[in-house]
mmCIF file of C-alpha atoms and ligand atoms in Angstrom:
data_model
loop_
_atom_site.group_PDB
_atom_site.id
_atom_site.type_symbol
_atom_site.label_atom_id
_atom_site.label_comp_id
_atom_site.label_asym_id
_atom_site.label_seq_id
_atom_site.Cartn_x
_atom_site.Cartn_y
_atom_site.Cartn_z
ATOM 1 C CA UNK S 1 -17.047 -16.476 9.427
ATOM 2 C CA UNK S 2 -13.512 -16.180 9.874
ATOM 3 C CA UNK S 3 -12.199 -17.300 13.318
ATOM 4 C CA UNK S 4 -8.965 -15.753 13.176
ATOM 5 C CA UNK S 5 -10.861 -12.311 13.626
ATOM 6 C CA UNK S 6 -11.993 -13.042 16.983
ATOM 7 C CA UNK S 7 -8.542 -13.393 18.411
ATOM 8 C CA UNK S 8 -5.695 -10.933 19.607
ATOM 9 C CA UNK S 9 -3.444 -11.067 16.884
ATOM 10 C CA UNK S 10 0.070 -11.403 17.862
ATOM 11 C CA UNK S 11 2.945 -9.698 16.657
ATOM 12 C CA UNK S 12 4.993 -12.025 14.154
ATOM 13 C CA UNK S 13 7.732 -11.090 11.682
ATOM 14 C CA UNK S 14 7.534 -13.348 8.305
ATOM 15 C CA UNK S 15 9.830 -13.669 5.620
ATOM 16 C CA UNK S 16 8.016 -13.166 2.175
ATOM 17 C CA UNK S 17 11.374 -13.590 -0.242
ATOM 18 C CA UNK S 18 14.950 -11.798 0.427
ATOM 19 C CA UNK S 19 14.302 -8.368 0.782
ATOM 20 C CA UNK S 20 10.734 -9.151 1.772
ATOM 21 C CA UNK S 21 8.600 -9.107 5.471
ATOM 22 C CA UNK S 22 5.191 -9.354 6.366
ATOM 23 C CA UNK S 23 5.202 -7.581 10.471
ATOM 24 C CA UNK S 24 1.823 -9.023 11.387
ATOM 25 C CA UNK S 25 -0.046 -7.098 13.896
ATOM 26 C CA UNK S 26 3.055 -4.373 13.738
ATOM 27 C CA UNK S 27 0.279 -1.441 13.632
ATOM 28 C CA UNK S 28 -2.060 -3.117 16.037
ATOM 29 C CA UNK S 29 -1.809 -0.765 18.873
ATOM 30 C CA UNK S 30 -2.157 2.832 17.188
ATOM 31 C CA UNK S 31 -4.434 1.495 14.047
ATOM 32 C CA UNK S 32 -7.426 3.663 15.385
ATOM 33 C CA UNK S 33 -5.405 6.785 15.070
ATOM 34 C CA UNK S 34 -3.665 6.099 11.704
ATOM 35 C CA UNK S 35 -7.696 5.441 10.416
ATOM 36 C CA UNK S 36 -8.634 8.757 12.116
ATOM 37 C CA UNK S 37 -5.936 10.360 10.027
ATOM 38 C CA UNK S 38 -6.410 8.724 6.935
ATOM 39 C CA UNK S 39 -10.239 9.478 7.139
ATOM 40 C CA UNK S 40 -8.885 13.101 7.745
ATOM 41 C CA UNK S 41 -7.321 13.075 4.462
ATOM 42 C CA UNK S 42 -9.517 11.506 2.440
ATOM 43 C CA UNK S 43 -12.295 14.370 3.844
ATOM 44 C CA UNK S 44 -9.884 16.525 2.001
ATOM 45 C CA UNK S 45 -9.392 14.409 -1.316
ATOM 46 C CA UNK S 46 -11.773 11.857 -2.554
ATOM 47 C CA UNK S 47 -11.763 8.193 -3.552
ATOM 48 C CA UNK S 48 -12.181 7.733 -6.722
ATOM 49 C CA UNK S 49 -11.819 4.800 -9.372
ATOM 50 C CA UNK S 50 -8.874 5.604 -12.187
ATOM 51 C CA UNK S 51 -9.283 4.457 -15.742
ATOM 52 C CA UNK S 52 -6.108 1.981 -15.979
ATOM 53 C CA UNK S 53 -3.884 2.841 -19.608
ATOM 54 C CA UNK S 54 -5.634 0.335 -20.840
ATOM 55 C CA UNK S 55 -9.088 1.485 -20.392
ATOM 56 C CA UNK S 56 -10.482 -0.079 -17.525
ATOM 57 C CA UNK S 57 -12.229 1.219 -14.646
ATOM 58 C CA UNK S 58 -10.604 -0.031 -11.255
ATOM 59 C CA UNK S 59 -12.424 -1.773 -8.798
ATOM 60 C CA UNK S 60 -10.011 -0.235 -6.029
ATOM 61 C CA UNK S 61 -11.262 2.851 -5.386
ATOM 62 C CA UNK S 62 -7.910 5.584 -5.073
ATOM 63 C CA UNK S 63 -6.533 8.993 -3.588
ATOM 64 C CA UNK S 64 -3.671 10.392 -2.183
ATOM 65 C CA UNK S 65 -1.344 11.934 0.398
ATOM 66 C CA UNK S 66 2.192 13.686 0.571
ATOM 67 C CA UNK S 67 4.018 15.658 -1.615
ATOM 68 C CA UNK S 68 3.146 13.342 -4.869
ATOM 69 C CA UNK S 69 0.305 11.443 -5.766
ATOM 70 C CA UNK S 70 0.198 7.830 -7.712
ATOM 71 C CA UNK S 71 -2.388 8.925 -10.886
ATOM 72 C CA UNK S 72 -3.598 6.636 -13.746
ATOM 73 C CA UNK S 73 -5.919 7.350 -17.037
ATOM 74 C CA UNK S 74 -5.311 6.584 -20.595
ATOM 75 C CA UNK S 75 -1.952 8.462 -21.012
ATOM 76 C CA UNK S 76 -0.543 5.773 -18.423
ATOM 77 C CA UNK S 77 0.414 5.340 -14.719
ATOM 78 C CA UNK S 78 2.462 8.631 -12.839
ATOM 79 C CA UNK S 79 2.926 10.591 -9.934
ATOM 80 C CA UNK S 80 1.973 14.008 -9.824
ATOM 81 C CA UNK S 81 1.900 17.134 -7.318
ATOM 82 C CA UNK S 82 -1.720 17.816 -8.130
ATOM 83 C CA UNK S 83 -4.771 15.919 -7.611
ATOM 84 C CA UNK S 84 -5.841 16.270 -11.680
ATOM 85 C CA UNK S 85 -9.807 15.934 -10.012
ATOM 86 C CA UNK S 86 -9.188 19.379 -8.137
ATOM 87 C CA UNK S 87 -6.276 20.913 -9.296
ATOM 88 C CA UNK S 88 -4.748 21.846 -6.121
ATOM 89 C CA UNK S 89 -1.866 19.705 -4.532
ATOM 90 C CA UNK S 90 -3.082 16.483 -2.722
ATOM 91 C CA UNK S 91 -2.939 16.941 1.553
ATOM 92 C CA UNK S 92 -0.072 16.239 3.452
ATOM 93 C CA UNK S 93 1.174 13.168 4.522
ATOM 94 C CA UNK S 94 -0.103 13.124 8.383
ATOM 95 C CA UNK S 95 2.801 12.721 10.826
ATOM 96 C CA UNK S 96 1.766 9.490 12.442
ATOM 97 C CA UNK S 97 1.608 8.075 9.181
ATOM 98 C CA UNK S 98 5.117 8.881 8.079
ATOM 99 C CA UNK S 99 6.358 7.646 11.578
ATOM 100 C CA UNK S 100 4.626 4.099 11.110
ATOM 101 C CA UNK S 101 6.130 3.841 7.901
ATOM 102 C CA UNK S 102 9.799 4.554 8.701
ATOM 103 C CA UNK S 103 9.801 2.811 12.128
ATOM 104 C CA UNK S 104 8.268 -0.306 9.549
ATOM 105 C CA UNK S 105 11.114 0.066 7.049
ATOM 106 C CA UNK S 106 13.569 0.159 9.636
ATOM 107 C CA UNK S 107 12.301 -3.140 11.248
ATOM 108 C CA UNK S 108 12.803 -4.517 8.010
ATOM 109 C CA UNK S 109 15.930 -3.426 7.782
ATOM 110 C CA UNK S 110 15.575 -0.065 5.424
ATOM 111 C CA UNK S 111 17.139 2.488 7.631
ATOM 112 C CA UNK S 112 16.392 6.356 7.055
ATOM 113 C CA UNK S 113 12.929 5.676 4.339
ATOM 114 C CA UNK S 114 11.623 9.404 3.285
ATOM 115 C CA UNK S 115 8.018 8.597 1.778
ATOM 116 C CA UNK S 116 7.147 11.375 -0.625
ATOM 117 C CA UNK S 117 3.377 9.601 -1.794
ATOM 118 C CA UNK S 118 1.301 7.741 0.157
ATOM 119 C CA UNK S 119 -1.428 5.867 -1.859
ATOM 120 C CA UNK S 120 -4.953 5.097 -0.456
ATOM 121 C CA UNK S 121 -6.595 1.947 -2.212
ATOM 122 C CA UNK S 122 -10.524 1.227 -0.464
ATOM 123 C CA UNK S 123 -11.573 -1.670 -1.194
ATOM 124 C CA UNK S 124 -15.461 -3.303 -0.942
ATOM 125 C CA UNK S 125 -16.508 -6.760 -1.200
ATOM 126 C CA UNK S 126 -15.341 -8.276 -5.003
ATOM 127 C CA UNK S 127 -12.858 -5.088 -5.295
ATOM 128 C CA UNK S 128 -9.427 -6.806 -6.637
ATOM 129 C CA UNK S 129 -5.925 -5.999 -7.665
ATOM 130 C CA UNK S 130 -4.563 -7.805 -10.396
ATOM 131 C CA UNK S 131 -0.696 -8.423 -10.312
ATOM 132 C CA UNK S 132 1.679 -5.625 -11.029
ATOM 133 C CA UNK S 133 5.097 -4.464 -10.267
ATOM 134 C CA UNK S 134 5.494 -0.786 -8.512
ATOM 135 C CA UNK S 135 8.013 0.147 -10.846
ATOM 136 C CA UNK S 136 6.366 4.090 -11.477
ATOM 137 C CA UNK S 137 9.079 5.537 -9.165
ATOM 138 C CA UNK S 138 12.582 6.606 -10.239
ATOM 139 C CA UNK S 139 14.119 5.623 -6.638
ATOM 140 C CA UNK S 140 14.279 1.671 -6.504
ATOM 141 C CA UNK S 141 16.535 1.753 -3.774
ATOM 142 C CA UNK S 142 13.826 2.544 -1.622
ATOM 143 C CA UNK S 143 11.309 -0.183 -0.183
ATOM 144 C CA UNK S 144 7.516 -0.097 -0.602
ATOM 145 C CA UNK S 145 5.577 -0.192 2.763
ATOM 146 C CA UNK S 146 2.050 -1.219 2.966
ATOM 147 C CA UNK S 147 -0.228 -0.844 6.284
ATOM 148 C CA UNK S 148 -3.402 -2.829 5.818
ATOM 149 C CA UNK S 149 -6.411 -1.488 7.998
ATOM 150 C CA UNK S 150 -9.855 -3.275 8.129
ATOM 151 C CA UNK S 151 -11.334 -6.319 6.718
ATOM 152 C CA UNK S 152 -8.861 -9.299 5.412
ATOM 153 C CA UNK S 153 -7.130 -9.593 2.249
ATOM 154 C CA UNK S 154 -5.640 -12.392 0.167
ATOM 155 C CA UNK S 155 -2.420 -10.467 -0.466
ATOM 156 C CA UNK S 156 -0.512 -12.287 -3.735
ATOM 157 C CA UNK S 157 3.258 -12.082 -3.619
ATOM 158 C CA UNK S 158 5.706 -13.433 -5.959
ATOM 159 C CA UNK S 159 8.859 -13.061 -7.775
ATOM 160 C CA UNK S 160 10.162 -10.074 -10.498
ATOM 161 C CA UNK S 161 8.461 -12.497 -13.764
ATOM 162 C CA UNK S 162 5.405 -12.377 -13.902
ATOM 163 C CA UNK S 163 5.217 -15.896 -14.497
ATOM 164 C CA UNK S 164 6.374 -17.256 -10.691
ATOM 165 C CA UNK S 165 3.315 -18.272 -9.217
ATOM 166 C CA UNK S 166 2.519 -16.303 -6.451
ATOM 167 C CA UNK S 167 2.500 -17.304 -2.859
ATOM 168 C CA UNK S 168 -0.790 -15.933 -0.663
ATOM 169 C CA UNK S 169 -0.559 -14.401 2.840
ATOM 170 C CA UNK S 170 -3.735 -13.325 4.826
ATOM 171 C CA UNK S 171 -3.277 -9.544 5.551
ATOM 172 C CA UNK S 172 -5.440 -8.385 8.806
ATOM 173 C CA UNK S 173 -6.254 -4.845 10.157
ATOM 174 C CA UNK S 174 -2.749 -4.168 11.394
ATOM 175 C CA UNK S 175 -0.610 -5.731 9.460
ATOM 176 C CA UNK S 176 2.541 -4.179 7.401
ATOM 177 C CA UNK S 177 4.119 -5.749 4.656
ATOM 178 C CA UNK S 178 7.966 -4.704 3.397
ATOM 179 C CA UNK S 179 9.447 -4.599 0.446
ATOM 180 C CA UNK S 180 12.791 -3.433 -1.250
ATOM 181 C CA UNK S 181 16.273 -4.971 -2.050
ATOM 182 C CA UNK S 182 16.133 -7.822 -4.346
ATOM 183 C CA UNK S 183 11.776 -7.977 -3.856
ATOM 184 C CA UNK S 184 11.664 -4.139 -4.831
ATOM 185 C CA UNK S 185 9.976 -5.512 -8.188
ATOM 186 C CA UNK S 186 8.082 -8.563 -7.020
ATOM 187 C CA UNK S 187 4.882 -8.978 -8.857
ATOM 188 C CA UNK S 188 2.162 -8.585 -5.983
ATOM 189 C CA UNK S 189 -1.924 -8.147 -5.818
ATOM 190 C CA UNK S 190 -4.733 -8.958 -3.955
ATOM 191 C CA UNK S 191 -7.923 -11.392 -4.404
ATOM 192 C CA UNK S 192 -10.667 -10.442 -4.675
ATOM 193 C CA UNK S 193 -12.497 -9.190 -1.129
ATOM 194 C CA UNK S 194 -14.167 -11.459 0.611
ATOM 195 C CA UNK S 195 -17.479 -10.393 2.431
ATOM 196 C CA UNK S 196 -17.364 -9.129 5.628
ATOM 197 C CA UNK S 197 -17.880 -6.865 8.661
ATOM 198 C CA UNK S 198 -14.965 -4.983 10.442
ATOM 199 C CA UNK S 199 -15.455 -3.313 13.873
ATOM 200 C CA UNK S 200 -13.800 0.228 12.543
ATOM 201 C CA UNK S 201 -14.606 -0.201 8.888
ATOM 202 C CA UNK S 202 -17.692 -2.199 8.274
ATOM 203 C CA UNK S 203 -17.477 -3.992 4.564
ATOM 204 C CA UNK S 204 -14.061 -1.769 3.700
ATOM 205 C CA UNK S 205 -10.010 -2.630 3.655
ATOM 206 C CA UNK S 206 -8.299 0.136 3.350
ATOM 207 C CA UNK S 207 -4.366 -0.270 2.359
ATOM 208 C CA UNK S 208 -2.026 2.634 2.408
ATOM 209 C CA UNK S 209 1.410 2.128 0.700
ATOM 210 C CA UNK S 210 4.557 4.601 1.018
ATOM 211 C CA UNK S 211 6.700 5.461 -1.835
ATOM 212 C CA UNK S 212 9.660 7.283 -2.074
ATOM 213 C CA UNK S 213 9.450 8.811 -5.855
ATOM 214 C CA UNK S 214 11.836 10.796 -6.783
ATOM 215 C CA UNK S 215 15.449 11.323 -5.434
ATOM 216 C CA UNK S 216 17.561 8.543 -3.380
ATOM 217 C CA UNK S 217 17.035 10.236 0.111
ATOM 218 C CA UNK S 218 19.909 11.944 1.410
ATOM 219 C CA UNK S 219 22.877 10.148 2.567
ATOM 220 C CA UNK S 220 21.989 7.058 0.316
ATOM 221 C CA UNK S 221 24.224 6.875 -2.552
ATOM 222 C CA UNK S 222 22.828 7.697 -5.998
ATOM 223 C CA UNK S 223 22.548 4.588 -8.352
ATOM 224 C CA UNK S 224 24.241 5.223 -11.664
HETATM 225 C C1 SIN A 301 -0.768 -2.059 -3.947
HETATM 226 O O1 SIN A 301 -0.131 -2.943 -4.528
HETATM 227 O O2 SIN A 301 -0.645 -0.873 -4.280
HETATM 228 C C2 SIN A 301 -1.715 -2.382 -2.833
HETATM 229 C C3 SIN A 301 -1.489 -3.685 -2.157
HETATM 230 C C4 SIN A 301 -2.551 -3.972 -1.123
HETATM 231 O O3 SIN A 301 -3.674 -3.463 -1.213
HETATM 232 O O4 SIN A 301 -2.278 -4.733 -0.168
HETATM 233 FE FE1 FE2 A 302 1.468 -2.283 -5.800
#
């Protein structure tokens, strides 16, 4: 049992790297609403588990909001408009969940973030993310924002080689994690699940993570 889970958590801004912030408990107060509307959405688009490039099936389920989607199967990782299951474009990005993520950014110190995708990853009990770099969008300049909802993660964060050993933070329901700058393309991922049993979501974490994709949002200059 994890005693941690059985206090208020507190509001607490860590420094992962340069560039980098974990703002624990930063989504504590409206995290029942941004799991109504992410429930909303995936009502409209389901989870499902993508086929990596290199042919195997994830153990994070996936699915998608906003005006591009994060896809994967054998012809490699993308965005796209369309949800390839269904053809039609994937919902919109629901308001409160584009307001968390730019008040979040700016906190960190990311003024003016645009998301364009917001990626769903469910996770169960043994589900895993092995370390990766987001490096599938053309804007870099932008930060990556992750809101973790439900049960705890091992989040692994470490530098842009692969071969920096990874520091591990304990993400709760609540939490946001930053980064952009000089951590844009930090290697991160996530132990395996542990068992357990959240009040809202039972034996699930859910993570959503904001992306801007394609252009450097206006007013930011373009890189060359
Ligand atoms: C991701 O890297 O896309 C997800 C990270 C997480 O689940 O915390
Ligand atoms: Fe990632």
């Amino acid at each position: 049992m994890d005693l941690f889970d059985d206090l208020p958590a507190l509001p607490e801004t860590v420094a992962l790297a340069p560039g980098a912030v974990l703002l624990r408990a930063y989504a504590c107060e409206q995290a029942a609403t941004l799991l109504q509307a992410t429930e909303a959405v995936l009502a409209q688009v389901p989870l499902r588990h993508m086929q990596t490039p290199g042919g195997h099936t994830m153990s994070v389920a996936t699915a998608s909001c906003g005006a591009l989607g994060w896809v994967s199967d054998a012809q490699g990782y993308r965005y796209a408009a369309h949800d390839p299951q269904s053809g039609r474009p994937w919902p919109a990005m629901p308001a409160c969940l584009v307001e968390l993520a730019q008040r979040a950014a700016a906190e960190a110190g990311y003024a003016d973030f645009q998301p364009e995708a917001c990626l769903i990853n469910q996770y169960v009990p043994g589900a895993k993310l092995s370390l990766h770099q987001d490096r599938d969008e053309k804007d870099l300049g932008a930060p990556i924002v992750s809101l973790s909802l439900g049960l705890p993660a091992i989040f692994l964060f470490g530098g842009s080689k692969r071969s920096q050993r990874p520091q591990r933070y304990r993400l709760a329901h609540g939490d946001v994690v930053v980064w952009g700058g000089p951590a844009r393309l930090a290697f991160h991922g996530v132990a395996p699940l542990e068992e357990g049993d959240h009040a809202l979501l039972g034996r699930r974490r859910i993570n959503l993570t904001f992306r801007r994709v394609r252009n450097p949002a206006p007013g930011r200059p373009k890189p060359d």
